[in-house]
PDB file of C-alpha atoms in Angstrom:
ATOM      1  CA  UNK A   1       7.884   3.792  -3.373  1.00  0.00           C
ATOM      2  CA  UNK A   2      11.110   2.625  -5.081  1.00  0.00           C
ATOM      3  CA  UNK A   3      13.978  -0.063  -3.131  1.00  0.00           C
ATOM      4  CA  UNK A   4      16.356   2.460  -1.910  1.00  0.00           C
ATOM      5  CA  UNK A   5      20.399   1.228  -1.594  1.00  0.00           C
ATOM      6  CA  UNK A   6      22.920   2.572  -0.761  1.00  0.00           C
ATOM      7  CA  UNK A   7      26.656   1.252  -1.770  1.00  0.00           C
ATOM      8  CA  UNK A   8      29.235   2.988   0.469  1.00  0.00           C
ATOM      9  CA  UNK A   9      33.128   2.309   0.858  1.00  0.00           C
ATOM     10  CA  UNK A  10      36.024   4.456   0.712  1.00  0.00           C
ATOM     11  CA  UNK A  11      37.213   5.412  -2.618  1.00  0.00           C
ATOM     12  CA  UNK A  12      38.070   2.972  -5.260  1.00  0.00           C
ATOM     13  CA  UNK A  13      37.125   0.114  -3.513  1.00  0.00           C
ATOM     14  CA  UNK A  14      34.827  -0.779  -6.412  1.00  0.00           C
ATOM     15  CA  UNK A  15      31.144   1.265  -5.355  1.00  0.00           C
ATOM     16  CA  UNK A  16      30.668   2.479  -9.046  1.00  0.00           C
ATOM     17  CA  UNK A  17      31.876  -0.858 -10.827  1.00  0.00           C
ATOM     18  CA  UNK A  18      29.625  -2.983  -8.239  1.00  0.00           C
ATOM     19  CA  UNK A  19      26.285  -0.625  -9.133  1.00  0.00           C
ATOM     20  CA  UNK A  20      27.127  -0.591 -13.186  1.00  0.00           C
ATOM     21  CA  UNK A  21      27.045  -4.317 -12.792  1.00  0.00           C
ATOM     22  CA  UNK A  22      24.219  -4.999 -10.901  1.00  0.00           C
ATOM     23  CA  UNK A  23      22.316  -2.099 -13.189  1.00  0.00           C
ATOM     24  CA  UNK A  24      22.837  -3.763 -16.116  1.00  0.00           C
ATOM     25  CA  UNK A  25      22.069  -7.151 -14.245  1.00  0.00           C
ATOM     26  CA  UNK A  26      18.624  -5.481 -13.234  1.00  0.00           C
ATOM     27  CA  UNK A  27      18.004  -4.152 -16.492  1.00  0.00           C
ATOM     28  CA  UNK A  28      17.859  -7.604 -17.767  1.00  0.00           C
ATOM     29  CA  UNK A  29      15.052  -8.303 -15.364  1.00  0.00           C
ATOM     30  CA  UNK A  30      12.875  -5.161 -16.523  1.00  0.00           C
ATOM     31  CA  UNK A  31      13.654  -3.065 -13.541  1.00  0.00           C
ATOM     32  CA  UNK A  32      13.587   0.660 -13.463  1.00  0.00           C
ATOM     33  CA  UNK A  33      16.549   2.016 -12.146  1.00  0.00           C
ATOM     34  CA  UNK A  34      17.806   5.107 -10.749  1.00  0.00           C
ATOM     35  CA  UNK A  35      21.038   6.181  -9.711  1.00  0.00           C
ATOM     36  CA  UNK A  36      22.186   8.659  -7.392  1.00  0.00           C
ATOM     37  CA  UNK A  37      25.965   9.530  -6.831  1.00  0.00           C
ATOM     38  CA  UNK A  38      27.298  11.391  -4.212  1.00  0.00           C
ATOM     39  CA  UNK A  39      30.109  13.703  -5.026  1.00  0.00           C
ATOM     40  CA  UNK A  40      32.183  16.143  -3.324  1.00  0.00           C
ATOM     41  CA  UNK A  41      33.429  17.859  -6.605  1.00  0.00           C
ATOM     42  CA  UNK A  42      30.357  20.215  -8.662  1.00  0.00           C
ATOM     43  CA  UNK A  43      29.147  19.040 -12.275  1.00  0.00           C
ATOM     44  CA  UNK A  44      28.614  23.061 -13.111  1.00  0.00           C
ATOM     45  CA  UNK A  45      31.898  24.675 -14.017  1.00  0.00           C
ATOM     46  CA  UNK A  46      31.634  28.896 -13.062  1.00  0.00           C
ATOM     47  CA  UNK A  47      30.686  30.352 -16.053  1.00  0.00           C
ATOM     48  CA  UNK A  48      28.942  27.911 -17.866  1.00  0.00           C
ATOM     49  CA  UNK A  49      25.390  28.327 -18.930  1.00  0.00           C
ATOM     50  CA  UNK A  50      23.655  25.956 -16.528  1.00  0.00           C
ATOM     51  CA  UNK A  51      26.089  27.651 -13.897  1.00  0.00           C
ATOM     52  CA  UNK A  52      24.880  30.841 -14.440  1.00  0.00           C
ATOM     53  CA  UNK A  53      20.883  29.778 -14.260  1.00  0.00           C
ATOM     54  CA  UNK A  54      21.607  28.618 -11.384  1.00  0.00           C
ATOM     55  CA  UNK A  55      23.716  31.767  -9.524  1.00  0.00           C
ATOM     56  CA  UNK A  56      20.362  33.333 -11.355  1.00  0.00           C
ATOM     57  CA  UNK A  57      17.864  30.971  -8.944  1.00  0.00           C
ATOM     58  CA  UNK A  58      16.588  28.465 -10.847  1.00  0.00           C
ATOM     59  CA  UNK A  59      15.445  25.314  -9.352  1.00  0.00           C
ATOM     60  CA  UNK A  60      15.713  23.263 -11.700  1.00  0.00           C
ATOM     61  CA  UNK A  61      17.808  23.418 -15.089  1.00  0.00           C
ATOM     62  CA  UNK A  62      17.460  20.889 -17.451  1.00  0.00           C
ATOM     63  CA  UNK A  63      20.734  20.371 -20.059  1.00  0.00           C
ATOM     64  CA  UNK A  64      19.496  19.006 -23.352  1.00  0.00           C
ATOM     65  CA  UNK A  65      20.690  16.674 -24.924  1.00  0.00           C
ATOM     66  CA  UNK A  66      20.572  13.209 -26.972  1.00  0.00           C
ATOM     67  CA  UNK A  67      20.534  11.858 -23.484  1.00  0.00           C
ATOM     68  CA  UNK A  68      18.992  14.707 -21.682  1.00  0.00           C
ATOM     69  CA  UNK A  69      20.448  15.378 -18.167  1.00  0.00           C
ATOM     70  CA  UNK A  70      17.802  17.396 -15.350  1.00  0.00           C
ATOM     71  CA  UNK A  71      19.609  19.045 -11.909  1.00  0.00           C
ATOM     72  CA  UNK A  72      17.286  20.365  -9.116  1.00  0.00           C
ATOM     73  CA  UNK A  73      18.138  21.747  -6.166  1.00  0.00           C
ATOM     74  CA  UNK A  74      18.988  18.673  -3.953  1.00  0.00           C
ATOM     75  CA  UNK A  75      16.366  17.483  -1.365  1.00  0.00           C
ATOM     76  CA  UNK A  76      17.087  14.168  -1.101  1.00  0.00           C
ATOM     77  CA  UNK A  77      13.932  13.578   0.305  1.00  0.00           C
ATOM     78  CA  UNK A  78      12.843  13.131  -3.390  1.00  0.00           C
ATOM     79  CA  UNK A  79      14.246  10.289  -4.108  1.00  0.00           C
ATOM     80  CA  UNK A  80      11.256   8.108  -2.898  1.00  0.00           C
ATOM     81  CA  UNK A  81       9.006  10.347  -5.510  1.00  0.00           C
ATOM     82  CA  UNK A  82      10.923   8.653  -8.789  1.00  0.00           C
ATOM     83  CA  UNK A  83       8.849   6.775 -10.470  1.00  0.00           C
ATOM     84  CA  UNK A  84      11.433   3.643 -10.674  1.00  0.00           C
ATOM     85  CA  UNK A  85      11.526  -0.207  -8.860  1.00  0.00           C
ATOM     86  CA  UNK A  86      14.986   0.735  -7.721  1.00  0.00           C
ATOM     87  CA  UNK A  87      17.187   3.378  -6.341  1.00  0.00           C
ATOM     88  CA  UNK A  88      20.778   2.744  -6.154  1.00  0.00           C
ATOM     89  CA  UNK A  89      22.941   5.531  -4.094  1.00  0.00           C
ATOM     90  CA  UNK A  90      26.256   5.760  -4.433  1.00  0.00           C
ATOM     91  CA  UNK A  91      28.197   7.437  -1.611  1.00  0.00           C
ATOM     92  CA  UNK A  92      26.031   9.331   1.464  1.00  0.00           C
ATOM     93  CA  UNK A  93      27.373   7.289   4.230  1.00  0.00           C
ATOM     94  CA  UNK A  94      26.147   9.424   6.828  1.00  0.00           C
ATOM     95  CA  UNK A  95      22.179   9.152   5.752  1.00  0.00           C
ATOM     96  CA  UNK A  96      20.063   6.362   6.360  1.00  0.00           C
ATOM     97  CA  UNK A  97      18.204   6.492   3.023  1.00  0.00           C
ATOM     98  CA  UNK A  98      17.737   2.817   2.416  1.00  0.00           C
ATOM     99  CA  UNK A  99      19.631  -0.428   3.050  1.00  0.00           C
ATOM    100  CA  UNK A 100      22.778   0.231   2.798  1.00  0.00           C
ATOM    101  CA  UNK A 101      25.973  -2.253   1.925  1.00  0.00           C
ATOM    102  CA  UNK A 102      29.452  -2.082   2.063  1.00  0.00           C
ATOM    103  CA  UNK A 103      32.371  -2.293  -0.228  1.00  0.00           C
ATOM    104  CA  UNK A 104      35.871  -2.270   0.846  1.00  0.00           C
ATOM    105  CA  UNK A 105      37.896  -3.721  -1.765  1.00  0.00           C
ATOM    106  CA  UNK A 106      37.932  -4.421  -5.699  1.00  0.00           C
ATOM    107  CA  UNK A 107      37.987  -7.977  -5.062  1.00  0.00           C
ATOM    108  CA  UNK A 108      34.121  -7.499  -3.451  1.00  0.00           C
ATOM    109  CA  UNK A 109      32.981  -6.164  -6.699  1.00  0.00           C
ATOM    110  CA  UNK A 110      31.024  -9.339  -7.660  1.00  0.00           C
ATOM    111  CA  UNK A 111      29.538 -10.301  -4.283  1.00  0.00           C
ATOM    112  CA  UNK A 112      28.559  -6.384  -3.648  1.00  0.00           C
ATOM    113  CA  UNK A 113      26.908  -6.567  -6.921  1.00  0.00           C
ATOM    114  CA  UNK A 114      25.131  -9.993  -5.981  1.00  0.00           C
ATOM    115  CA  UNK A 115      23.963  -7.924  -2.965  1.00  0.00           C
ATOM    116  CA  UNK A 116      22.795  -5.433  -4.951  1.00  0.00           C
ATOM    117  CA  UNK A 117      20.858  -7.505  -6.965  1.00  0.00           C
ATOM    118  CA  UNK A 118      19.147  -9.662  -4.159  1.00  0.00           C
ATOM    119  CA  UNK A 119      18.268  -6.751  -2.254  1.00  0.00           C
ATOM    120  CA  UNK A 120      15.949  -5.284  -5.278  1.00  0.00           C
ATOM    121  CA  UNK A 121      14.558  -8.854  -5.961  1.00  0.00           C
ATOM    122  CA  UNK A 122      13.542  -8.899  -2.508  1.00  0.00           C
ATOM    123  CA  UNK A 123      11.939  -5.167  -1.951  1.00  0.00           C
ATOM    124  CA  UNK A 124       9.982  -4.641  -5.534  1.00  0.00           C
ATOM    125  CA  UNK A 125       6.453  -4.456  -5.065  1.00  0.00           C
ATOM    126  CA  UNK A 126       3.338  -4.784  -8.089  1.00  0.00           C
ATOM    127  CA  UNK A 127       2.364  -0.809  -8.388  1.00  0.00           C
ATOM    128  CA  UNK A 128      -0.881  -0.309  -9.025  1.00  0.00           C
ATOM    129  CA  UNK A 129      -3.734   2.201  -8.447  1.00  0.00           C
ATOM    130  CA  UNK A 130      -7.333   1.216  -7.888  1.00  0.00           C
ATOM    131  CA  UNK A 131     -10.015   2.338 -10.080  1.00  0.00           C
ATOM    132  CA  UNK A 132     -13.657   1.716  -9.465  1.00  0.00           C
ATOM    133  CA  UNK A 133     -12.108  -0.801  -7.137  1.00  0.00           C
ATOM    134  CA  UNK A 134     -10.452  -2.604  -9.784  1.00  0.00           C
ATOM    135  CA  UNK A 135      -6.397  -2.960  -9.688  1.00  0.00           C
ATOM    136  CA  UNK A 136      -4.864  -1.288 -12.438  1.00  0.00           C
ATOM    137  CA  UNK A 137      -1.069  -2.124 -13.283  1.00  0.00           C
ATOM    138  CA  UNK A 138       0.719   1.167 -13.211  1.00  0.00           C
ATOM    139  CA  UNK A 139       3.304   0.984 -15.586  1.00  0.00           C
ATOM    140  CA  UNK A 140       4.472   4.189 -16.979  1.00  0.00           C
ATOM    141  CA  UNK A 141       6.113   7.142 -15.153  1.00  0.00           C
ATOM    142  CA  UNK A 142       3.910   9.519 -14.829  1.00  0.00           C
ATOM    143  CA  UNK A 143       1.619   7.367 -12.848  1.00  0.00           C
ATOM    144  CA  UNK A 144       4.094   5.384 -11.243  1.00  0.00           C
ATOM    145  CA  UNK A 145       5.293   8.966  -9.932  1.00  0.00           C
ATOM    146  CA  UNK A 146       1.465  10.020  -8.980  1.00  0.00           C
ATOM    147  CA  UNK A 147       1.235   6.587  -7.313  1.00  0.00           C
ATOM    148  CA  UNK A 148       5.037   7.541  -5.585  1.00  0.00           C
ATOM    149  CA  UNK A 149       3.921  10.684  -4.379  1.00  0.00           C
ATOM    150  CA  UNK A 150       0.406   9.837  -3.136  1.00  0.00           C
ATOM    151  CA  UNK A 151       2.238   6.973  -1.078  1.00  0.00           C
ATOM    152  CA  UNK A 152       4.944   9.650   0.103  1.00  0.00           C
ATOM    153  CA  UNK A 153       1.839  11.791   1.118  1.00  0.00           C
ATOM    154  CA  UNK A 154      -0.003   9.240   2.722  1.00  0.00           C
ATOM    155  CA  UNK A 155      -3.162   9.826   0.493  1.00  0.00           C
ATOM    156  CA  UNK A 156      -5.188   6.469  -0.109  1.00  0.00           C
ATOM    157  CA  UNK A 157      -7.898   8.201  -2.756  1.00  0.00           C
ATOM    158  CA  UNK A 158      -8.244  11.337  -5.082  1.00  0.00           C
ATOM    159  CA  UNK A 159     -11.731  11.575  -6.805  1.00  0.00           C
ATOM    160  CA  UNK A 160     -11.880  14.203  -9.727  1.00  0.00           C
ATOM    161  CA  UNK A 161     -15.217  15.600 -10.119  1.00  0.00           C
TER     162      UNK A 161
END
């Protein structure tokens, strides 16, 4: 399963400057990141087309395009199925999701994002699945996500006959 963090602090203290820098930091190190931002305001304007799949019930509605976004129907629960090293979650004070740190200020930026970054150092793990009871690295995100959700689901084995 991925790190999970959490960066909380009131607003503009420096949560989404501390997380871009430590992403790009990570990224630099080959880490898979995701990001998850807690808002108060809603991305789907009334009327829009991915507003009206979803007053239609759709669960999930995927807006294509060069950079593709996907929305679901938030169970946060999922986060610990994405098939990345790290999970960085902006905002959510109130859930214990992962380890969470503290911003208060702009002038914390740097040391939050130091934080940031020694926290995923510390927490990624080799992913791998065993096959005829060989290791094999599991590197791309489908099976990184099969590995993810067998690990959620407590399942040690699947044999396909």
């Amino acid at each position: 399963m991925p790190c999970i963090i959490q960066v909380i602090g009131k607003k503009d203290s420096g949560k989404t400057t501390s997380i871009e820098k430590a992403v790009k930091r990570l990224k630099e190190k080959n880490y898979s990141i995701a990001v998850v931002k807690h808002s108060h305001h809603e991305i789907d304007l009334q009327g829009k087309d991915t507003y009206k799949f979803w007053n239609a019930g759709a669960d999930i509605v995927i807006f294509n395009d060069s950079k593709c976004v996907a929305f679901y129907r938030c169970n946060l629960d999922l986060i610990f199925l994405l098939p990345v090293d790290v999970v960085i979650i902006e905002g959510y004070k109130e859930l214990n999701l992962g380890k969470k740190i503290e911003i208060n200020s702009p002038s914390e930026i740097d040391v939050v994002s130091e934080k940031i970054i020694k926290e995923a150092e510390g927490c990624k793990e080799e992913r791998y699945i065993l096959l005829d009871g060989k290791k094999v690295a599991c590197n791309d995100s489908l099976t990184s996500l099969l590995y993810n959700l067998m690990k959620f689901l407590n399942i040690r084995e699947i044999k396909i006959g």
